[in-house]
Short mmCIF file of C-alpha atoms and ligand atoms in Angstrom, two decimals:
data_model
loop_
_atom_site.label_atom_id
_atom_site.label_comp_id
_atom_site.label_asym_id
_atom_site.label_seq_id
_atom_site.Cartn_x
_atom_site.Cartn_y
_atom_site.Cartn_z
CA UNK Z 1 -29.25 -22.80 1.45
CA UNK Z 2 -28.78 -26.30 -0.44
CA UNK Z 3 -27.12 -24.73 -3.01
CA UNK Z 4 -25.37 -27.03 -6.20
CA UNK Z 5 -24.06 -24.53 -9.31
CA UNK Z 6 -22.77 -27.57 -11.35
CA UNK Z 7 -26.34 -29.33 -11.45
CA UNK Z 8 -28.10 -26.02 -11.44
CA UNK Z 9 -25.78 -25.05 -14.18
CA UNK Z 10 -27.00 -28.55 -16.31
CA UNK Z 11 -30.48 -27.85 -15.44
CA UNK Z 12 -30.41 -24.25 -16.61
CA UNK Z 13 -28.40 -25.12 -20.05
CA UNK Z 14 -26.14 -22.11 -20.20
CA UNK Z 15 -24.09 -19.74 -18.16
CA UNK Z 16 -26.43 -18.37 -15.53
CA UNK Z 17 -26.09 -14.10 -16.67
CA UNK Z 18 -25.48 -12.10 -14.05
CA UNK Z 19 -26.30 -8.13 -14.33
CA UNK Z 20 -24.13 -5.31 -13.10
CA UNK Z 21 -25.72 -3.05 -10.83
CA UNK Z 22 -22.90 -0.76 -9.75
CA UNK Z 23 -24.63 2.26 -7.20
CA UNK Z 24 -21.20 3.89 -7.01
CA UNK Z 25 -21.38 8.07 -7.49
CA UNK Z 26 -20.11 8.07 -10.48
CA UNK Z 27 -22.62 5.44 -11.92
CA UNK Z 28 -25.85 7.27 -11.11
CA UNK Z 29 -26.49 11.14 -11.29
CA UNK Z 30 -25.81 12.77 -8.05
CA UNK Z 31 -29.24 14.00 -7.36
CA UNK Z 32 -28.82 13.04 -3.83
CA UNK Z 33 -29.08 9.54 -2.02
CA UNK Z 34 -32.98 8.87 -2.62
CA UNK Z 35 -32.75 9.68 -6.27
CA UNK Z 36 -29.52 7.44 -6.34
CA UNK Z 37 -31.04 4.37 -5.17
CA UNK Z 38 -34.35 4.90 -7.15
CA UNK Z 39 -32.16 4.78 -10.30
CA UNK Z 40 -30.30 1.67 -9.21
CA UNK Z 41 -33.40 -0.29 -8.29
CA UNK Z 42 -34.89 0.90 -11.62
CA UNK Z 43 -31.56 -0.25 -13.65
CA UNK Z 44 -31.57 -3.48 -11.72
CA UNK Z 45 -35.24 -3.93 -12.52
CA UNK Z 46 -34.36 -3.26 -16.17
CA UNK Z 47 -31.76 -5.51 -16.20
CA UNK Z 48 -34.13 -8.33 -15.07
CA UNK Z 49 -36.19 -8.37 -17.72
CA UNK Z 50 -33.56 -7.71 -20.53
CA UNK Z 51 -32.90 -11.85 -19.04
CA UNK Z 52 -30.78 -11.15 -15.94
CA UNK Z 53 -30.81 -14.68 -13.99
CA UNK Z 54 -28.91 -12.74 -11.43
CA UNK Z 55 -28.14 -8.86 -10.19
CA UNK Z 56 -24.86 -8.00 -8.71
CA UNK Z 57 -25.23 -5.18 -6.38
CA UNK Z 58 -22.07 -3.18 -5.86
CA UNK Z 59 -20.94 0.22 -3.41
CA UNK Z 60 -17.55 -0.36 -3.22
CA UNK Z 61 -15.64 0.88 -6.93
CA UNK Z 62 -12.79 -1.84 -7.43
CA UNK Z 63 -11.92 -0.44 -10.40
CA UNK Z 64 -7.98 -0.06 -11.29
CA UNK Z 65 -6.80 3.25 -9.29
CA UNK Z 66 -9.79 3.62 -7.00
CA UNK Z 67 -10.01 4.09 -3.66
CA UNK Z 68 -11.55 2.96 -0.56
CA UNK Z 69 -15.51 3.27 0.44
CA UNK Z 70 -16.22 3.31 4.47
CA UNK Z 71 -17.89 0.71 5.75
CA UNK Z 72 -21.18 3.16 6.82
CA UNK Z 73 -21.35 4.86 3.00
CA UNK Z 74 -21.03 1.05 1.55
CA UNK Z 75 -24.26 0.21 3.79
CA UNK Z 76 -25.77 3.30 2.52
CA UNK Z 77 -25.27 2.55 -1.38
CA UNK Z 78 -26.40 -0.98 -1.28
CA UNK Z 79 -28.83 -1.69 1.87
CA UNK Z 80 -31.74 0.59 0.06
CA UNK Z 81 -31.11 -0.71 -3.31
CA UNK Z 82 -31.28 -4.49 -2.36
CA UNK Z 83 -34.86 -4.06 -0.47
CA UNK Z 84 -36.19 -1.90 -3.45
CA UNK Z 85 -35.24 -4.54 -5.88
CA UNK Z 86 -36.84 -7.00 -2.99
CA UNK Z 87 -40.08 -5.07 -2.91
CA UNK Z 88 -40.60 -6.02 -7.10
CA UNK Z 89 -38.70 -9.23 -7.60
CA UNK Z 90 -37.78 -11.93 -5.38
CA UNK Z 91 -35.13 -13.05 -8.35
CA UNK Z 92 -31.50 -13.85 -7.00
CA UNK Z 93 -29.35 -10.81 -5.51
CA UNK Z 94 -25.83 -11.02 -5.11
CA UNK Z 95 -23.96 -8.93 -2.81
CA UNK Z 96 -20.33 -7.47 -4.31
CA UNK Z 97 -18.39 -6.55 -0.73
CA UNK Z 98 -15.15 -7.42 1.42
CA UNK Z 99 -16.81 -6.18 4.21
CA UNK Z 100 -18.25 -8.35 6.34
CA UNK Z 101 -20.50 -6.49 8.19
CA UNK Z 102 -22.52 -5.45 4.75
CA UNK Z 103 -22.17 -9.18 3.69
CA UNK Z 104 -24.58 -9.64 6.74
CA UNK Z 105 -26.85 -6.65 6.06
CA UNK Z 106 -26.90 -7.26 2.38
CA UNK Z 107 -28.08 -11.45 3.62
CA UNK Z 108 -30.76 -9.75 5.65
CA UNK Z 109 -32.58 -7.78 2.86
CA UNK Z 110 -32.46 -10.65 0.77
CA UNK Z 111 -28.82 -11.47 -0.98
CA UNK Z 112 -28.57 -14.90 -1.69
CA UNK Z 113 -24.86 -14.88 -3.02
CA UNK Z 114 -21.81 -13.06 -1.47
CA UNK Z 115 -19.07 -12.00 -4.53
CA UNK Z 116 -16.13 -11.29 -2.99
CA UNK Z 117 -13.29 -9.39 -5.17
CA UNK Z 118 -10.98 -10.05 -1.79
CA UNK Z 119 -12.38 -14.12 -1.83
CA UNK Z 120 -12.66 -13.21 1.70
CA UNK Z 121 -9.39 -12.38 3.52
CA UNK Z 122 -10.52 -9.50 5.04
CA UNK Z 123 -10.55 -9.74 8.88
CA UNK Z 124 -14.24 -11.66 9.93
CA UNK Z 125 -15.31 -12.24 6.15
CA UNK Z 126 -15.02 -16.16 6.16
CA UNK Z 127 -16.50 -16.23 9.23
CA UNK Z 128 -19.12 -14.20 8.02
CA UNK Z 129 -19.71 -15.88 4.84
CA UNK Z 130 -19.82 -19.19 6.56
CA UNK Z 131 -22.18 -18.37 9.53
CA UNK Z 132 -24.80 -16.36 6.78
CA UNK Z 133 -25.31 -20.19 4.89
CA UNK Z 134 -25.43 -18.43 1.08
CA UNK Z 135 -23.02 -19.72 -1.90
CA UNK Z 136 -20.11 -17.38 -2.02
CA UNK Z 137 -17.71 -16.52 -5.56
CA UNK Z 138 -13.89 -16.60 -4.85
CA UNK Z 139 -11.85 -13.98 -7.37
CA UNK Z 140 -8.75 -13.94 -7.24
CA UNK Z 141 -6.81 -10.40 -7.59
CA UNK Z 142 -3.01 -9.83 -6.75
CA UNK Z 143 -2.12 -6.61 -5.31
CA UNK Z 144 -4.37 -3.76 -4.34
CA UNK Z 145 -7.03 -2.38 -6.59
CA UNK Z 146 -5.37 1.12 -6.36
CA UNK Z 147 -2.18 -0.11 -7.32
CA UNK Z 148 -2.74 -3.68 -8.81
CA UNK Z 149 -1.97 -2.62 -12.40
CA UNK Z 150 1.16 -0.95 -12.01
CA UNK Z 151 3.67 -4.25 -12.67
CA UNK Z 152 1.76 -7.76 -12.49
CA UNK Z 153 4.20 -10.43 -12.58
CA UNK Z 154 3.70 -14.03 -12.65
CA UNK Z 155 6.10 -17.18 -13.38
CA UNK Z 156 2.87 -19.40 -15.02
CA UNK Z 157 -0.19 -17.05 -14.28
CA UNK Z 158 -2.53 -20.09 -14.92
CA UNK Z 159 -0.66 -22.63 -12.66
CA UNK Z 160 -0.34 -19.65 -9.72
CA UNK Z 161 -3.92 -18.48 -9.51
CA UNK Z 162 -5.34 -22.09 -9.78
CA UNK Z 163 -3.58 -22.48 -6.91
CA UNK Z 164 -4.55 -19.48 -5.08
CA UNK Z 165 -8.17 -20.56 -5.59
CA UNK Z 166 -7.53 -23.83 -4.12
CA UNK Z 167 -5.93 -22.37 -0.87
CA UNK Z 168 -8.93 -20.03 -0.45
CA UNK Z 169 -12.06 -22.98 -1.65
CA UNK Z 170 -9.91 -25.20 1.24
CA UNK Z 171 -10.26 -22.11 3.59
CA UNK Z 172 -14.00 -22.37 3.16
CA UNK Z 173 -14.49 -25.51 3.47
CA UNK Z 174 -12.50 -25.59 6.69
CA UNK Z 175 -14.63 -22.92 8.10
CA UNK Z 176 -17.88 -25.46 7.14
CA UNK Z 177 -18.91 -24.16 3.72
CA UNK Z 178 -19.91 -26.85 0.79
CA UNK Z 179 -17.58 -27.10 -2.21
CA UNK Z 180 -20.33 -27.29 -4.19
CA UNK Z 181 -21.84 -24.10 -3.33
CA UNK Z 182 -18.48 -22.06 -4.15
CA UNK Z 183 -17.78 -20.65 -7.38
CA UNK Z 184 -14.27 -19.22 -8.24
CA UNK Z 185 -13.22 -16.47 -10.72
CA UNK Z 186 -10.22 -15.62 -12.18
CA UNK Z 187 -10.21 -12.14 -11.87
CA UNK Z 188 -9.56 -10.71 -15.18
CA UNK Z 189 -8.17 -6.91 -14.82
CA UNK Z 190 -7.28 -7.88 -11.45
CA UNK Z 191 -3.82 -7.59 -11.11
CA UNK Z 192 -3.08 -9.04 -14.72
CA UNK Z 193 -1.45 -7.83 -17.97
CA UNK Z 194 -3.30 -8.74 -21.67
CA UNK Z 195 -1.28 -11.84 -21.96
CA UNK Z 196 -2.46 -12.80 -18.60
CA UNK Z 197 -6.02 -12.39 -19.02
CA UNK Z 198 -6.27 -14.13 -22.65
CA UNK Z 199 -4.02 -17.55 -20.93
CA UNK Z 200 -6.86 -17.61 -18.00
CA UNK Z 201 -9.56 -17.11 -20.58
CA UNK Z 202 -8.10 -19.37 -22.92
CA UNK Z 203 -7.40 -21.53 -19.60
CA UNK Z 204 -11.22 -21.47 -17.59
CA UNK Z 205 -12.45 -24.80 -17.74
CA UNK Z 206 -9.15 -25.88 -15.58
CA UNK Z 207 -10.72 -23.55 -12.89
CA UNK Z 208 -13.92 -25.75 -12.85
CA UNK Z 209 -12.68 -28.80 -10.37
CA UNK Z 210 -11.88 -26.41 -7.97
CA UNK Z 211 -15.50 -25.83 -6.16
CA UNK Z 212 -19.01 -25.99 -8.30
CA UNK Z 213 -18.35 -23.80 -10.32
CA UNK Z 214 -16.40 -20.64 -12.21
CA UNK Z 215 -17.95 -17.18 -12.84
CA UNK Z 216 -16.02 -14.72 -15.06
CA UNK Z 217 -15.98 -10.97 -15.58
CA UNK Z 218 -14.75 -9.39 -18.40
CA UNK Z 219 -17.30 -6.99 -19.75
CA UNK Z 220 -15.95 -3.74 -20.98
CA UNK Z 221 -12.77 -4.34 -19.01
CA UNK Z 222 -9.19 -2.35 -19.85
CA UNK Z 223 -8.12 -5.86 -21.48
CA UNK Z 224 -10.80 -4.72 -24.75
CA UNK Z 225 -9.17 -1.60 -25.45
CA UNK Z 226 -5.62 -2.92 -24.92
CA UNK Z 227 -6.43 -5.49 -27.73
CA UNK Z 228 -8.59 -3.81 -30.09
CA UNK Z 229 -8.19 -0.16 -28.93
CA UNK Z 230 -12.10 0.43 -27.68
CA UNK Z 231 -13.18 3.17 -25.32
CA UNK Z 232 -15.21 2.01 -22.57
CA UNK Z 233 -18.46 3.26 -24.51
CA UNK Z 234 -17.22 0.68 -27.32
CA UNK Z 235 -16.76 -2.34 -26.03
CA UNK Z 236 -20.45 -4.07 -25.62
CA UNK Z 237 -20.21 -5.70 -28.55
CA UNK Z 238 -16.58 -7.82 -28.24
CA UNK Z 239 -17.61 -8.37 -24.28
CA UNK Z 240 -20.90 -10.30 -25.63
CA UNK Z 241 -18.60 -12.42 -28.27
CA UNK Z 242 -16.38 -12.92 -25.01
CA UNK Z 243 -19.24 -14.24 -22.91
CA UNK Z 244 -20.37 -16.23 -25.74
CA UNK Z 245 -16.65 -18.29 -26.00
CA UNK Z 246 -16.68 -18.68 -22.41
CA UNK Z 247 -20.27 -20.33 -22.39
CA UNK Z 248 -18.96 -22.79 -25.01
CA UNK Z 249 -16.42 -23.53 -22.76
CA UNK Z 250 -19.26 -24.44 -19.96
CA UNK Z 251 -18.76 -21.34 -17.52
CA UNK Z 252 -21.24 -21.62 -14.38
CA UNK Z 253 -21.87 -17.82 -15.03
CA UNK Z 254 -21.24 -14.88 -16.58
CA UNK Z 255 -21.10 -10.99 -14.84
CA UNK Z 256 -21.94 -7.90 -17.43
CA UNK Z 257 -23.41 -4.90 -18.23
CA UNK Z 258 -24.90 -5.61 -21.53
CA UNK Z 259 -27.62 -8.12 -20.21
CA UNK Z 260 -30.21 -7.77 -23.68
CA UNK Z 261 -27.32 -8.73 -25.83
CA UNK Z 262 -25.50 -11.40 -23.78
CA UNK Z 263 -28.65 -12.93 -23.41
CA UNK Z 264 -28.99 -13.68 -26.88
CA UNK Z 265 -25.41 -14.94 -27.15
CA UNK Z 266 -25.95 -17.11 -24.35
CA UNK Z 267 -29.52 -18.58 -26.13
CA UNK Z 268 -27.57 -19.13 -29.65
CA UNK Z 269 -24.83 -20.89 -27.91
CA UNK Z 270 -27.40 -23.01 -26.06
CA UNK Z 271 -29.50 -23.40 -29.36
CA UNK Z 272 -26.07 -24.48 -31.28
CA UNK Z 273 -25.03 -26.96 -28.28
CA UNK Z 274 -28.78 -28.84 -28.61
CA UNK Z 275 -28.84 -32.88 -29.87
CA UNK Z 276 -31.45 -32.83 -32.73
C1 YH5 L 1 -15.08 -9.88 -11.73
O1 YH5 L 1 -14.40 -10.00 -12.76
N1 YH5 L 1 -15.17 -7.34 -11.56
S1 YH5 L 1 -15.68 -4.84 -10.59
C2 YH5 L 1 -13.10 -1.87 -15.02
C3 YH5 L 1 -13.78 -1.63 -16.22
C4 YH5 L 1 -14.99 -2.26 -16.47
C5 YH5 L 1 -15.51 -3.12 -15.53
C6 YH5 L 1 -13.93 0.25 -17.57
N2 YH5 L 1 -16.35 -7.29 -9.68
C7 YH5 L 1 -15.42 -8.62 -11.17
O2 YH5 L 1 -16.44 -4.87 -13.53
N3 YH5 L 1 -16.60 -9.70 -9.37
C8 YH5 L 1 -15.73 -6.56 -10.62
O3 YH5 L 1 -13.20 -0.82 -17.13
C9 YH5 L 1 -16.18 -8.59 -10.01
N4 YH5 L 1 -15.52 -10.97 -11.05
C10 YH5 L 1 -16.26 -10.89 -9.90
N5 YH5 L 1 -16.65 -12.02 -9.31
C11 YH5 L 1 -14.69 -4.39 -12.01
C12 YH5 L 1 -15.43 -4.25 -13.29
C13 YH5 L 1 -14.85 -3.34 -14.31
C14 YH5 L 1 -13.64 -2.69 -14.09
#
């Protein structure tokens, strides 16, 4: 796939808005496998016409503390949910893996974007990612999701992950992928107290020379309650401002669960960045 975020990106005239579609067991009732993926494929639908551009589909939880998802369960969550969503819409589908192997099957029933929380170091995944021919997001995260939170420690956390990114874009690129079809992330919550995530907020645009592009997640993250005390249920509203400051600083796109909302943030910023 020719694939070219930063023109795309000036084309489209704000962050592309990518929708969460996490089919994890503790995201949809556990009414059994079938009733699992019709309510992901109905949530994904959902979030495509609240003004998804894109739908991240995700098995594997990488949340703080949790654990890990075997490779056949993984297929299981997400392999069903992408064709469902192909059977209504043939809008972009993003794959959220490590694992090679459902990088591939995910690619076959119609992904078109591999988001990788581990920017692909695990064992075959570059290879993988390369040989498939679809853009691919870079995060960065240090440590382990099941520990990463425990003591994150950094020296200049902007200066260090920028470059981290650039070690894994030039990995790509060595293995035949096109810079300009490689977004990178951050990773906020990944390995990163408050005062970390606020300096790579305040920080993104420096990530932007490092591929095409830069995609950021911070909707409802930990980061919201640590600075303004919010349960989980509370935080749609200061994730929205969030994702409105980051497309004013020219983000490529934007991942979150409150699609209606951020997609009238992401309009007003647009409308307030127009020449008369
Ligand atoms: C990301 O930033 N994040 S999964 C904990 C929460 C809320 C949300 C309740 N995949 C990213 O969304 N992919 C995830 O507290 C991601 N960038 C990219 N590229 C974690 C998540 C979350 C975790």
């Amino acid at each position: 796939m020719a694939m070219d975020w930063r023109s795309e990106r000036v084309a489209h005239g704000r962050p592309f808005l990518m929708g969460i579609v996490n089919v994890t067991p503790d995201s949809f009732s556990d009414g059994g496998r079938h009733l699992e993926t019709t309510a992901a494929v109905e949530h994904a639908l959902s979030l495509l016409e609240q003004g998804a551009d894109w739908l991240d589909i995700g098995g594997e939880s990488t949340r703080p503390g949790a654990g890990d998802v075997p490779l056949d369960e993984e297929l299981r969550r997400v392999v069903p949910v992408i064709e469902g969503i192909r059977r209504h819409s043939d809008r972009p589908i993003s794959i959220d893996t490590s694992k090679p192997e459902v990088m591939r099957a995910a690619v076959a029933a119609g992904a078109g974007l591999i988001n990788d929380v581990r920017a692909l170091r695990a064992p075959g995944a570059l290879e993988a990612a390369a040989e498939l021919r679809v853009p691919v997001c870079l995060m960065h995260m240090q440590g382990q999701p099941r520990t990463m939170q425990q003591a994150p420690r950094y020296d200049d956390v902007v200066v260090e992950v920028e470059q981290w990114l650039r070690q894994r874009v030039a990995a790509c690129t060595e293995a035949g992928m096109s810079e300009q079809a490689i977004l990178v992330d951050p990773g906020i919550g990944f390995g990163k107290t408050l005062a970390h995530n606020l300096a790579l907020m305040r920080a993104c645009n420096r990530f932007d020379r490092l591929a095409g592009g830069v995609l950021m997640g911070v909707s409802r993250k930990s980061w919201l309650d640590k600075l303004l005390g919010l349960p989980v249920d509370a935080r749609a509203c200061a994730s929205v401002v969030t994702a409105a400051l980051m497309a004013q600083r020219g983000m490529t796109m934007v991942r979150v669960h409150d699609v209606a909302e951020t997609a009238q943030a992401l309009r007003l910023v647009q409308a307030w960045e127009q020449e008369p």
